[in-house]
Tab-separated table of C-alpha atoms in Angstrom:
chain	number	residue	atom	x	y	z
A	198	MET	CA	-51.712	106.227	-23.503
A	199	VAL	CA	-54.573	106.288	-21.605
A	200	THR	CA	-56.576	104.748	-24.397
A	201	ALA	CA	-54.078	101.802	-24.389
A	202	LEU	CA	-54.246	101.118	-21.111
A	203	LEU	CA	-57.780	101.135	-20.703
A	204	LEU	CA	-57.796	98.908	-23.840
A	205	GLY	CA	-55.308	96.381	-22.144
A	206	LEU	CA	-57.319	96.623	-18.904
A	207	LEU	CA	-60.464	95.607	-20.911
A	208	MET	CA	-58.969	92.818	-22.357
A	209	ALA	CA	-57.180	91.637	-19.625
A	210	GLY	CA	-60.726	91.641	-17.809
A	211	LEU	CA	-62.019	89.949	-20.677
A	212	VAL	CA	-59.766	87.039	-20.648
A	213	TRP	CA	-60.415	86.552	-16.762
A	214	PHE	CA	-64.049	86.898	-17.247
A	215	VAL	CA	-63.738	83.960	-20.229
A	216	ALA	CA	-61.276	81.894	-17.788
A	217	ARG	CA	-63.558	81.913	-14.892
A	218	ARG	CA	-66.465	80.754	-16.737
A	219	SER	CA	-64.660	78.107	-18.226
A	220	ARG	CA	-63.268	77.199	-14.917
A	221	LYS	CA	-67.097	76.776	-13.776
A	222	GLN	CA	-68.047	74.619	-17.171
A	223	VAL	CA	-68.795	70.593	-16.375
A	224	LEU	CA	-69.961	68.338	-18.676
A	225	THR	CA	-73.778	67.335	-18.164
A	226	SER	CA	-74.747	63.674	-18.836
A	227	VAL	CA	-78.193	61.938	-18.025
A	228	ASP	CA	-78.374	58.411	-16.515
A	229	GLY	CA	-79.339	55.684	-19.544
A	230	TRP	CA	-80.664	52.110	-19.563
A	231	TRP	CA	-78.528	50.096	-21.842
A	232	GLY	CA	-79.668	46.484	-21.164
A	233	PRO	CA	-82.756	44.840	-23.057
A	234	GLY	CA	-85.942	46.043	-23.234
A	235	VAL	CA	-86.991	49.024	-20.745
A	236	SER	CA	-85.436	50.010	-17.508
A	237	PRO	CA	-87.527	47.885	-14.617
A	238	SER	CA	-88.843	50.036	-11.901
A	239	THR	CA	-87.217	48.145	-9.308
A	240	GLU	CA	-83.675	49.374	-7.885
A	241	GLU	CA	-80.899	47.974	-9.780
A	242	ASP	CA	-78.761	45.554	-7.948
A	243	ALA	CA	-75.587	47.160	-6.912
A	244	SER	CA	-73.992	43.740	-5.548
A	245	ILE	CA	-70.224	43.357	-6.359
A	246	ARG	CA	-69.980	39.709	-7.677
A	247	PRO	CA	-66.531	38.186	-8.007
A	248	PHE	CA	-65.623	36.715	-11.450
A	249	THR	CA	-63.241	34.237	-12.738
A	250	ILE	CA	-62.292	33.844	-16.390
A	251	ALA	CA	-62.864	30.150	-17.396
A	252	THR	CA	-62.378	27.993	-20.557
A	253	SER	CA	-63.441	24.486	-21.474
A	254	GLU	CA	-62.537	21.639	-23.708
A	255	GLU	CA	-65.506	22.398	-26.107
A	256	GLU	CA	-64.224	26.075	-26.377
A	257	LEU	CA	-60.871	25.002	-27.572
A	258	GLN	CA	-61.830	22.376	-29.710
A	259	ASP	CA	-64.124	24.883	-31.645
A	260	LEU	CA	-61.241	27.263	-31.852
A	261	HIS	CA	-58.999	24.731	-33.050
A	262	ARG	CA	-61.577	23.605	-35.784
A	263	ARG	CA	-62.168	27.088	-37.332
A	264	ILE	CA	-58.576	27.775	-37.277
A	265	ASP	CA	-57.810	23.886	-39.314
A	266	LEU	CA	-60.877	25.434	-41.667
A	267	THR	CA	-58.982	28.872	-42.784
A	268	ARG	CA	-58.369	29.210	-46.200
A	269	PRO	CA	-54.783	30.753	-46.910
A	270	VAL	CA	-54.160	33.419	-49.013
A	271	ALA	CA	-50.948	34.508	-50.669
A	272	SER	CA	-49.340	37.638	-49.798
A	273	LEU	CA	-48.003	39.846	-53.056
A	274	GLU	CA	-44.321	39.324	-53.472
A	275	ASP	CA	-42.286	41.582	-51.630
A	276	SER	CA	-45.178	43.397	-49.855
A	277	ARG	CA	-44.154	42.565	-46.175
A	278	PHE	CA	-46.718	44.436	-44.052
A	279	THR	CA	-47.920	47.420	-46.612
A	280	TYR	CA	-51.155	45.712	-47.542
A	281	GLY	CA	-51.818	44.724	-44.330
A	282	PHE	CA	-50.960	41.685	-42.277
A	283	ASN	CA	-48.454	39.339	-44.522
A	284	SER	CA	-50.340	36.073	-45.224
A	285	GLN	CA	-47.042	34.317	-44.922
A	286	TYR	CA	-46.337	35.475	-41.505
A	287	LEU	CA	-49.558	35.164	-40.748
A	288	GLU	CA	-49.315	31.204	-41.009
A	289	THR	CA	-46.485	31.310	-38.583
A	290	VAL	CA	-48.948	32.882	-36.069
A	291	VAL	CA	-51.927	30.585	-36.750
A	292	SER	CA	-49.515	27.652	-36.633
A	293	TYR	CA	-48.123	28.712	-33.016
A	294	TRP	CA	-51.632	29.744	-31.966
A	295	ARG	CA	-52.629	26.188	-33.124
A	296	ASN	CA	-50.166	23.926	-31.521
A	297	ASP	CA	-47.963	25.693	-28.937
A	298	PHE	CA	-49.949	28.212	-27.353
A	299	ASP	CA	-51.631	27.397	-24.369
A	300	TRP	CA	-55.058	29.235	-23.467
A	301	ARG	CA	-55.359	27.465	-20.070
A	302	ARG	CA	-52.011	28.659	-18.758
A	303	GLN	CA	-52.928	32.288	-19.777
A	304	VAL	CA	-56.398	32.012	-17.944
A	305	HIS	CA	-54.679	31.266	-14.844
A	306	LYS	CA	-52.483	34.276	-15.503
A	307	LEU	CA	-55.289	36.417	-16.102
A	308	ASN	CA	-56.872	35.282	-12.950
A	309	GLN	CA	-53.935	36.038	-10.927
A	310	TYR	CA	-55.695	39.296	-10.111
A	311	PRO	CA	-58.879	39.359	-8.468
A	312	HIS	CA	-61.919	39.930	-11.353
A	313	PHE	CA	-65.420	41.654	-10.299
A	314	LYS	CA	-68.673	42.531	-12.313
A	315	THR	CA	-71.407	44.569	-10.990
A	316	SER	CA	-74.591	45.854	-12.908
A	317	ILE	CA	-74.587	49.716	-13.812
A	318	GLU	CA	-77.467	51.143	-15.611
A	319	GLY	CA	-78.039	47.553	-17.389
A	320	LEU	CA	-75.080	46.460	-18.006
A	321	ASP	CA	-72.865	43.752	-16.268
A	322	ILE	CA	-69.344	45.836	-16.057
A	323	HIS	CA	-66.083	43.802	-15.334
A	324	TYR	CA	-63.224	44.906	-13.509
A	325	LEU	CA	-59.979	44.372	-12.040
A	326	HIS	CA	-59.399	45.733	-8.509
A	327	VAL	CA	-56.081	45.166	-7.328
A	328	LYS	CA	-55.310	45.894	-3.652
A	329	PRO	CA	-51.637	46.158	-2.441
A	330	LYS	CA	-50.318	44.192	0.130
A	331	VAL	CA	-49.086	46.866	2.544
A	332	PRO	CA	-48.971	47.334	6.327
A	333	GLU	CA	-52.163	48.461	7.873
A	334	GLY	CA	-52.302	52.000	8.163
A	335	THR	CA	-50.010	52.559	5.012
A	336	ARG	CA	-51.923	55.225	2.292
A	337	THR	CA	-52.554	54.260	-0.803
A	338	VAL	CA	-53.504	55.960	-4.057
A	339	PRO	CA	-56.577	54.943	-5.850
A	340	LEU	CA	-56.154	54.852	-9.756
A	341	ILE	CA	-58.465	53.685	-12.357
A	342	MET	CA	-56.933	52.953	-15.894
A	343	VAL	CA	-58.702	52.471	-19.009
A	344	HIS	CA	-57.996	50.494	-22.183
A	345	GLY	CA	-58.639	51.471	-25.830
A	346	TRP	CA	-59.490	49.186	-29.138
A	347	PRO	CA	-58.173	46.720	-30.120
A	348	GLY	CA	-56.636	46.496	-26.549
A	349	SER	CA	-58.369	45.351	-23.220
A	350	PHE	CA	-57.669	45.504	-19.681
A	351	TYR	CA	-54.680	42.885	-20.120
A	352	GLU	CA	-52.765	45.681	-21.601
A	353	PHE	CA	-51.767	46.642	-18.243
A	354	TYR	CA	-50.753	43.531	-16.714
A	355	GLY	CA	-47.120	44.500	-16.728
A	356	LEU	CA	-47.930	47.883	-15.219
A	357	ILE	CA	-50.146	46.864	-12.429
A	358	PRO	CA	-47.333	45.136	-10.141
A	359	LEU	CA	-44.994	48.094	-10.978
A	360	LEU	CA	-47.739	50.706	-9.404
A	361	THR	CA	-49.008	48.349	-6.622
A	362	GLU	CA	-45.595	46.777	-5.395
A	363	PRO	CA	-43.129	49.715	-6.119
A	364	SER	CA	-39.687	48.670	-5.643
A	365	ASP	CA	-38.505	52.393	-4.472
A	366	LYS	CA	-39.655	52.915	-0.930
A	367	ASP	CA	-40.153	56.751	-1.776
A	368	ASP	CA	-42.676	55.994	-4.331
A	369	LEU	CA	-46.538	56.224	-3.982
A	370	VAL	CA	-48.248	52.732	-3.484
A	371	PHE	CA	-51.508	52.509	-6.085
A	372	GLU	CA	-54.679	50.658	-5.224
A	373	VAL	CA	-55.739	49.959	-9.079
A	374	VAL	CA	-59.013	49.328	-10.772
A	375	CYS	CA	-59.086	48.334	-14.292
A	376	PRO	CA	-62.604	48.077	-16.159
A	377	SER	CA	-63.491	46.919	-19.364
A	378	ILE	CA	-65.303	49.466	-21.468
A	379	PRO	CA	-68.737	48.363	-22.202
A	380	GLY	CA	-68.857	45.902	-25.229
A	381	TYR	CA	-65.068	45.003	-24.799
A	382	GLY	CA	-64.095	42.031	-22.924
A	383	PHE	CA	-66.035	40.495	-20.211
A	384	SER	CA	-68.192	43.798	-19.965
A	385	ALA	CA	-71.480	43.283	-21.351
A	386	ALA	CA	-72.371	45.162	-24.429
A	387	PRO	CA	-75.151	47.873	-24.722
A	388	ARG	CA	-78.311	46.761	-26.470
A	389	LYS	CA	-79.417	50.454	-27.240
A	390	LYS	CA	-78.001	52.997	-29.733
A	391	GLY	CA	-75.955	55.866	-28.313
A	392	PHE	CA	-73.459	54.391	-25.739
A	393	ASP	CA	-70.383	56.746	-26.452
A	394	SER	CA	-67.267	57.962	-24.323
A	395	VAL	CA	-69.397	60.176	-21.968
A	396	CYS	CA	-71.807	57.407	-21.476
A	397	ALA	CA	-68.884	55.365	-20.437
A	398	ALA	CA	-67.220	57.919	-18.230
A	399	ARG	CA	-70.515	58.074	-16.243
A	400	VAL	CA	-70.779	54.255	-15.682
A	401	PHE	CA	-67.052	54.169	-14.605
A	402	HIS	CA	-67.835	57.255	-12.017
A	403	LYS	CA	-70.474	54.953	-10.469
A	404	LEU	CA	-68.165	52.135	-10.700
A	405	MET	CA	-65.650	53.904	-8.653
A	406	ARG	CA	-68.230	55.853	-6.311
A	407	ARG	CA	-69.571	51.844	-5.440
A	408	LEU	CA	-66.184	50.960	-4.533
A	409	GLY	CA	-65.622	53.741	-2.012
A	410	PHE	CA	-63.866	56.070	-3.801
A	411	GLN	CA	-64.618	59.816	-3.685
A	412	GLN	CA	-61.547	61.050	-5.056
A	413	PHE	CA	-59.127	59.210	-7.572
A	414	TYR	CA	-56.473	59.491	-10.236
A	415	ALA	CA	-57.042	58.422	-13.926
A	416	HIS	CA	-54.902	57.321	-16.761
A	417	GLY	CA	-56.071	56.232	-20.042
A	418	GLY	CA	-54.754	55.882	-23.555
A	419	ASP	CA	-56.719	55.295	-27.199
A	420	TRP	CA	-60.231	55.466	-26.060
A	421	GLY	CA	-59.383	55.347	-22.464
A	422	TRP	CA	-57.852	59.026	-23.034
A	423	LEU	CA	-61.328	60.201	-24.278
A	424	VAL	CA	-63.104	58.214	-21.503
A	425	THR	CA	-60.763	59.309	-18.694
A	426	THR	CA	-60.887	62.979	-20.200
A	427	ASN	CA	-64.525	62.886	-19.952
A	428	MET	CA	-64.604	61.634	-16.695
A	429	ALA	CA	-62.756	64.650	-15.531
A	430	GLN	CA	-65.385	66.864	-17.412
A	431	LEU	CA	-68.102	65.219	-15.783
A	432	ASP	CA	-66.706	65.721	-12.316
A	433	PRO	CA	-63.632	67.514	-11.769
A	434	ARG	CA	-63.491	67.467	-8.176
A	435	ASN	CA	-63.605	63.638	-8.046
A	436	VAL	CA	-60.614	63.184	-10.371
A	437	LYS	CA	-57.712	64.931	-8.604
A	438	GLY	CA	-55.305	64.052	-11.691
A	439	LEU	CA	-55.648	62.921	-15.374
A	440	HIS	CA	-52.611	61.104	-16.728
A	441	VAL	CA	-52.825	60.219	-20.433
A	442	ASN	CA	-50.501	58.854	-22.973
A	443	PHE	CA	-52.767	60.027	-26.305
A	444	ALA	CA	-54.110	63.279	-26.661
A	445	PRO	CA	-55.249	64.055	-30.359
A	446	PRO	CA	-56.664	67.427	-30.994
A	447	SER	CA	-60.130	67.135	-29.980
A	448	LYS	CA	-61.143	70.486	-31.806
A	449	PRO	CA	-58.351	72.306	-33.637
A	450	GLY	CA	-58.429	75.870	-33.408
A	451	LEU	CA	-56.419	79.127	-34.674
A	452	THR	CA	-53.398	78.546	-32.220
A	453	MET	CA	-53.349	74.913	-33.736
A	454	THR	CA	-53.663	76.091	-37.344
A	455	LEU	CA	-50.964	78.798	-36.978
A	456	SER	CA	-48.475	76.735	-35.422
A	457	ILE	CA	-48.857	73.975	-38.413
A	458	LEU	CA	-48.559	76.932	-40.838
A	459	LEU	CA	-45.666	78.857	-39.161
A	460	GLY	CA	-43.747	76.451	-36.942
A	461	ARG	CA	-41.377	74.936	-39.144
A	462	ARG	CA	-39.967	78.480	-39.973
A	463	PHE	CA	-40.305	79.825	-36.447
A	464	PRO	CA	-40.649	76.647	-34.107
A	465	GLY	CA	-39.590	79.077	-31.043
A	466	LEU	CA	-42.634	81.116	-31.471
A	467	PHE	CA	-44.610	78.040	-30.409
A	468	GLY	CA	-42.447	76.394	-28.474
A	469	PHE	CA	-41.647	73.618	-30.988
A	470	THR	CA	-38.563	71.635	-30.330
A	471	ALA	CA	-36.537	69.525	-32.519
A	472	THR	CA	-38.235	66.460	-32.133
A	473	ASP	CA	-41.924	68.403	-32.880
A	474	THR	CA	-40.570	69.727	-36.008
A	475	GLU	CA	-39.509	66.202	-37.037
A	476	ARG	CA	-42.537	64.599	-36.387
A	477	LEU	CA	-44.832	66.977	-37.864
A	478	TYR	CA	-42.911	68.489	-41.064
A	479	PRO	CA	-43.493	67.877	-44.093
A	480	CYS	CA	-47.037	68.216	-42.988
A	481	MET	CA	-48.417	66.401	-45.913
A	482	ASP	CA	-46.659	63.460	-45.193
A	483	LYS	CA	-46.681	63.280	-41.454
A	484	LEU	CA	-50.206	64.307	-40.878
A	485	VAL	CA	-52.198	63.675	-43.885
A	486	LEU	CA	-50.981	60.752	-45.763
A	487	GLU	CA	-49.605	59.132	-42.669
A	488	SER	CA	-53.253	59.334	-41.222
A	489	VAL	CA	-54.966	58.230	-44.355
A	490	LYS	CA	-52.684	54.922	-44.789
A	491	GLU	CA	-53.605	53.813	-40.899
A	492	SER	CA	-57.330	55.258	-40.512
A	493	GLY	CA	-59.209	52.699	-43.070
A	494	TYR	CA	-60.235	50.477	-40.314
A	495	MET	CA	-61.828	53.469	-38.404
A	496	HIS	CA	-63.598	54.821	-41.474
A	497	ILE	CA	-65.378	51.076	-41.545
A	498	GLN	CA	-65.956	51.069	-37.871
A	499	ALA	CA	-67.302	54.672	-37.545
A	500	THR	CA	-70.041	54.094	-40.629
A	501	LYS	CA	-70.847	49.768	-40.498
A	502	PRO	CA	-69.073	48.088	-38.091
A	503	ASP	CA	-71.551	45.174	-37.809
A	504	THR	CA	-70.813	43.925	-41.423
A	505	VAL	CA	-66.988	43.482	-41.104
A	506	GLY	CA	-67.535	42.440	-37.718
A	507	ARG	CA	-69.742	39.822	-38.273
A	508	GLY	CA	-66.770	38.060	-40.780
A	509	LEU	CA	-64.113	38.716	-37.953
A	510	ASN	CA	-66.261	37.350	-35.187
A	511	ASP	CA	-66.682	33.664	-37.316
A	512	SER	CA	-63.233	33.680	-38.056
A	513	PRO	CA	-60.360	33.478	-35.269
A	514	VAL	CA	-57.556	33.678	-38.090
A	515	GLY	CA	-59.422	36.821	-39.638
A	516	LEU	CA	-59.903	38.321	-35.959
A	517	ALA	CA	-56.093	37.934	-35.317
A	518	ALA	CA	-54.985	39.450	-38.949
A	519	TYR	CA	-57.296	42.531	-37.873
A	520	ILE	CA	-56.288	42.909	-34.256
A	521	LEU	CA	-52.305	41.912	-34.526
A	522	GLU	CA	-51.935	44.063	-37.725
A	523	LYS	CA	-52.418	47.304	-35.477
A	524	PHE	CA	-50.110	45.890	-32.999
A	525	SER	CA	-47.414	45.898	-35.470
A	526	THR	CA	-48.063	49.366	-37.367
A	527	TRP	CA	-48.968	51.469	-34.441
A	528	THR	CA	-45.750	50.003	-32.474
A	529	SER	CA	-43.695	51.699	-35.108
A	530	ARG	CA	-44.432	52.798	-38.847
A	531	ASP	CA	-41.075	51.345	-39.672
A	532	PHE	CA	-42.651	47.580	-38.815
A	533	ARG	CA	-44.766	47.604	-42.195
A	534	ASN	CA	-41.199	47.176	-43.966
A	535	LEU	CA	-40.419	43.948	-41.980
A	536	GLU	CA	-41.783	40.590	-43.366
A	537	ASP	CA	-43.021	39.777	-39.933
A	538	GLY	CA	-44.134	43.118	-38.850
A	539	GLY	CA	-41.813	43.250	-35.963
A	540	LEU	CA	-44.769	41.648	-33.885
A	541	THR	CA	-42.208	40.026	-31.597
A	542	ARG	CA	-39.538	42.535	-31.114
A	543	LYS	CA	-41.735	44.531	-28.464
A	544	PHE	CA	-44.425	41.833	-27.614
A	545	SER	CA	-44.579	38.160	-27.149
A	546	LEU	CA	-46.950	35.877	-29.229
A	547	ASP	CA	-48.299	34.646	-25.786
A	548	ASP	CA	-49.267	38.219	-24.893
A	549	LEU	CA	-50.579	39.102	-28.427
A	550	LEU	CA	-52.849	36.170	-28.716
A	551	THR	CA	-54.041	36.300	-25.117
A	552	ASN	CA	-55.395	39.832	-25.931
A	553	VAL	CA	-56.777	38.193	-29.112
A	554	MET	CA	-58.469	35.375	-27.229
A	555	ILE	CA	-60.145	37.859	-24.885
A	556	TYR	CA	-61.982	39.210	-27.803
A	557	TRP	CA	-62.549	35.870	-29.501
A	558	THR	CA	-63.968	34.073	-26.171
A	559	SER	CA	-66.057	37.015	-25.255
A	560	GLY	CA	-67.320	37.302	-28.818
A	561	CYS	CA	-66.969	41.341	-28.534
A	562	ILE	CA	-65.540	42.443	-31.845
A	563	VAL	CA	-68.677	43.538	-32.983
A	564	SER	CA	-69.757	45.503	-29.864
A	565	SER	CA	-66.170	46.814	-29.735
A	566	MET	CA	-66.170	48.535	-33.002
A	567	ARG	CA	-69.609	50.004	-32.554
A	568	PHE	CA	-67.890	52.582	-30.174
A	569	TYR	CA	-66.432	54.163	-33.084
A	570	LYS	CA	-69.941	54.421	-34.657
A	571	GLU	CA	-71.631	55.705	-31.152
A	572	ASN	CA	-68.609	58.259	-30.836
A	573	PHE	CA	-68.111	59.739	-34.544
A	574	GLY	CA	-71.851	59.229	-35.386
A	575	LYS	CA	-72.471	62.263	-33.228
A	576	GLY	CA	-70.200	64.759	-35.179
A	577	LEU	CA	-66.964	66.266	-33.951
A	578	ASP	CA	-68.433	69.270	-32.296
A	579	GLN	CA	-69.551	67.611	-29.183
A	580	PRO	CA	-69.929	69.573	-25.622
A	581	HIS	CA	-67.187	67.603	-24.502
A	582	ALA	CA	-64.842	68.542	-27.584
A	583	ARG	CA	-65.556	72.243	-27.156
A	584	MET	CA	-64.517	72.360	-23.486
A	585	PRO	CA	-61.378	72.786	-21.985
A	586	LEU	CA	-60.252	70.897	-18.790
A	587	TYR	CA	-58.439	72.398	-15.527
A	588	VAL	CA	-57.926	69.072	-13.843
A	589	PRO	CA	-54.198	68.872	-12.897
A	590	THR	CA	-52.932	66.999	-16.267
A	591	GLY	CA	-49.854	64.564	-17.046
A	592	PHE	CA	-48.952	63.706	-20.593
A	593	ALA	CA	-46.609	60.998	-21.239
A	594	CYS	CA	-45.254	61.705	-25.396
A	595	PHE	CA	-43.972	58.257	-26.577
A	596	PRO	CA	-42.138	58.770	-29.922
A	597	ASP	CA	-44.071	56.303	-31.998
A	598	GLU	CA	-47.572	57.405	-31.004
A	599	LEU	CA	-49.756	57.316	-34.053
A	600	MET	CA	-49.986	61.079	-33.844
A	601	HIS	CA	-47.609	63.671	-32.316
A	602	SER	CA	-48.996	66.155	-29.788
A	603	PRO	CA	-46.420	69.197	-29.277
A	604	LYS	CA	-47.239	70.525	-25.561
A	605	LEU	CA	-48.463	73.617	-27.140
A	606	TRP	CA	-51.611	71.796	-28.868
A	607	VAL	CA	-52.152	69.647	-25.620
A	608	GLN	CA	-52.484	72.627	-23.642
A	609	GLN	CA	-54.941	73.990	-25.824
A	610	LYS	CA	-57.403	71.358	-24.073
A	611	TYR	CA	-55.518	70.403	-20.783
A	612	ARG	CA	-55.390	73.840	-19.099
A	613	ARG	CA	-53.461	72.623	-16.062
A	614	LEU	CA	-50.894	70.797	-17.981
A	615	LEU	CA	-48.494	69.711	-15.136
A	616	SER	CA	-46.030	67.651	-16.928
A	617	TYR	CA	-45.303	66.770	-20.331
A	618	SER	CA	-42.631	64.292	-20.663
A	619	PRO	CA	-41.013	62.995	-24.023
A	620	MET	CA	-40.249	59.524	-23.420
A	621	ALA	CA	-37.175	57.632	-24.625
A	622	ARG	CA	-39.133	54.885	-26.631
A	623	GLY	CA	-42.560	53.461	-27.054
A	624	GLY	CA	-45.552	53.429	-29.251
A	625	HIS	CA	-49.268	53.309	-29.067
A	626	PHE	CA	-49.786	50.412	-26.560
A	627	ALA	CA	-47.237	51.885	-24.537
A	628	ALA	CA	-48.596	50.420	-20.994
A	629	MET	CA	-48.182	46.970	-22.587
A	630	GLU	CA	-44.814	47.589	-24.533
A	631	GLU	CA	-43.082	50.065	-22.165
A	632	PRO	CA	-44.830	49.425	-18.328
A	633	GLN	CA	-41.954	50.751	-16.632
A	634	LEU	CA	-41.656	54.018	-18.245
A	635	MET	CA	-45.328	54.275	-17.778
A	636	ALA	CA	-44.974	53.527	-14.231
A	637	GLU	CA	-42.455	55.968	-13.927
A	638	ASP	CA	-44.115	59.000	-15.491
A	639	ILE	CA	-47.471	58.110	-13.661
A	640	GLN	CA	-45.487	58.323	-10.173
A	641	LYS	CA	-43.854	61.667	-11.184
A	642	PHE	CA	-46.864	62.922	-12.222
A	643	VAL	CA	-49.035	62.094	-9.199
A	644	LYS	CA	-46.283	62.999	-6.819
A	645	MET	CA	-46.519	66.564	-8.353
A	646	VAL	CA	-50.216	66.576	-7.680
A	647	GLU	CA	-49.863	65.602	-4.130
A	648	LYS	CA	-47.072	68.039	-3.355
A	649	LYS	CA	-49.243	70.706	-4.954
A	650	GLN	CA	-52.093	69.788	-2.973
A	651	LYS	CA	-50.086	69.908	0.366
A	652	LYS	CA	-49.173	73.191	0.000
């Protein structure tokens, strides 16, 4: 009895020690210089410059000429979207793009929010900064929102007004910052190897400090999930709370392995819900084969992005097919079985082509794809992958996400998971597809954190 008690106390002490030690862990990162040549000896220009997205007749003529010169390829009969973007439907999209899509009008829409640029570590960083129109003295909550691939800052255009101009008087009012990851959209591309998610996180911390925010909330999906997670790991005191809608296991461990092996038979042992078992089993189909079907792009971009990227940078039709295929399948796997890929069931062609045009006009497809090479090229055992996070976290679990993450798995990384929200509908591009649901979950999570901090 005494021996058992002593062993129990010893184990409890060990767990406490490990937990305390983990809480003190922070990610370390060294400043870099990502512009051309060597870092200048003079201090970097820290000014903030207004930026306006523009277009020209020459730009549109060049686009139309390239579209007109495309060489159509016939799809296999009854292939729908199972071989990739269906060529027959691509002709419909291209015809709309060439003859009806109004890029000038969309540029005006993009400029409805204030855009800026500022130089950090040799890179011109582009971002939106949307300050809510509220009476003087009204408290606002700073929030940085980070996109992924093949998305852009435009993914958040339906979400921004719901956060900055909430209709419910009891809702929090947010001041929103939406940067473009370096190499994406209108942020400059790194000129040197090695710019990964941790570097992006460090740059965005500097951006938020430059804007005067000592503490703020962060939200991300796709690569934005990893960048904002790294931000919380780099400086957990500055990130008051982290909200994500994508959280694949960064480093699967024993708990996850056991849950996969035994969770179907003993779901209660791992807290698995009926939705969890439906989305995870049979494992070979749901976790392995499905991943293989949808990850070909990732292998290319994580190894030789410049090769295929060069072709996409020359061909607007090729670029559109490459990007828009993801907005089909990643929104719902069932869309693969539709002739039109279900593209306009959740999005408008205007919105989809606006995102494509951000890639086309900025010429960023190659540099955006390199982000995979930089992150995967360093291996899967990076310090941030091994490090648990103790910043308050909220997770929005959308049913058609690329990979389902049960609560147990999310908790392995995010030790202070305050909210885990099974969402009614939505897929990978949830902020763009379901902005109202996303806004509600961000509101719910931030209110939880604020309430806890008042106690």
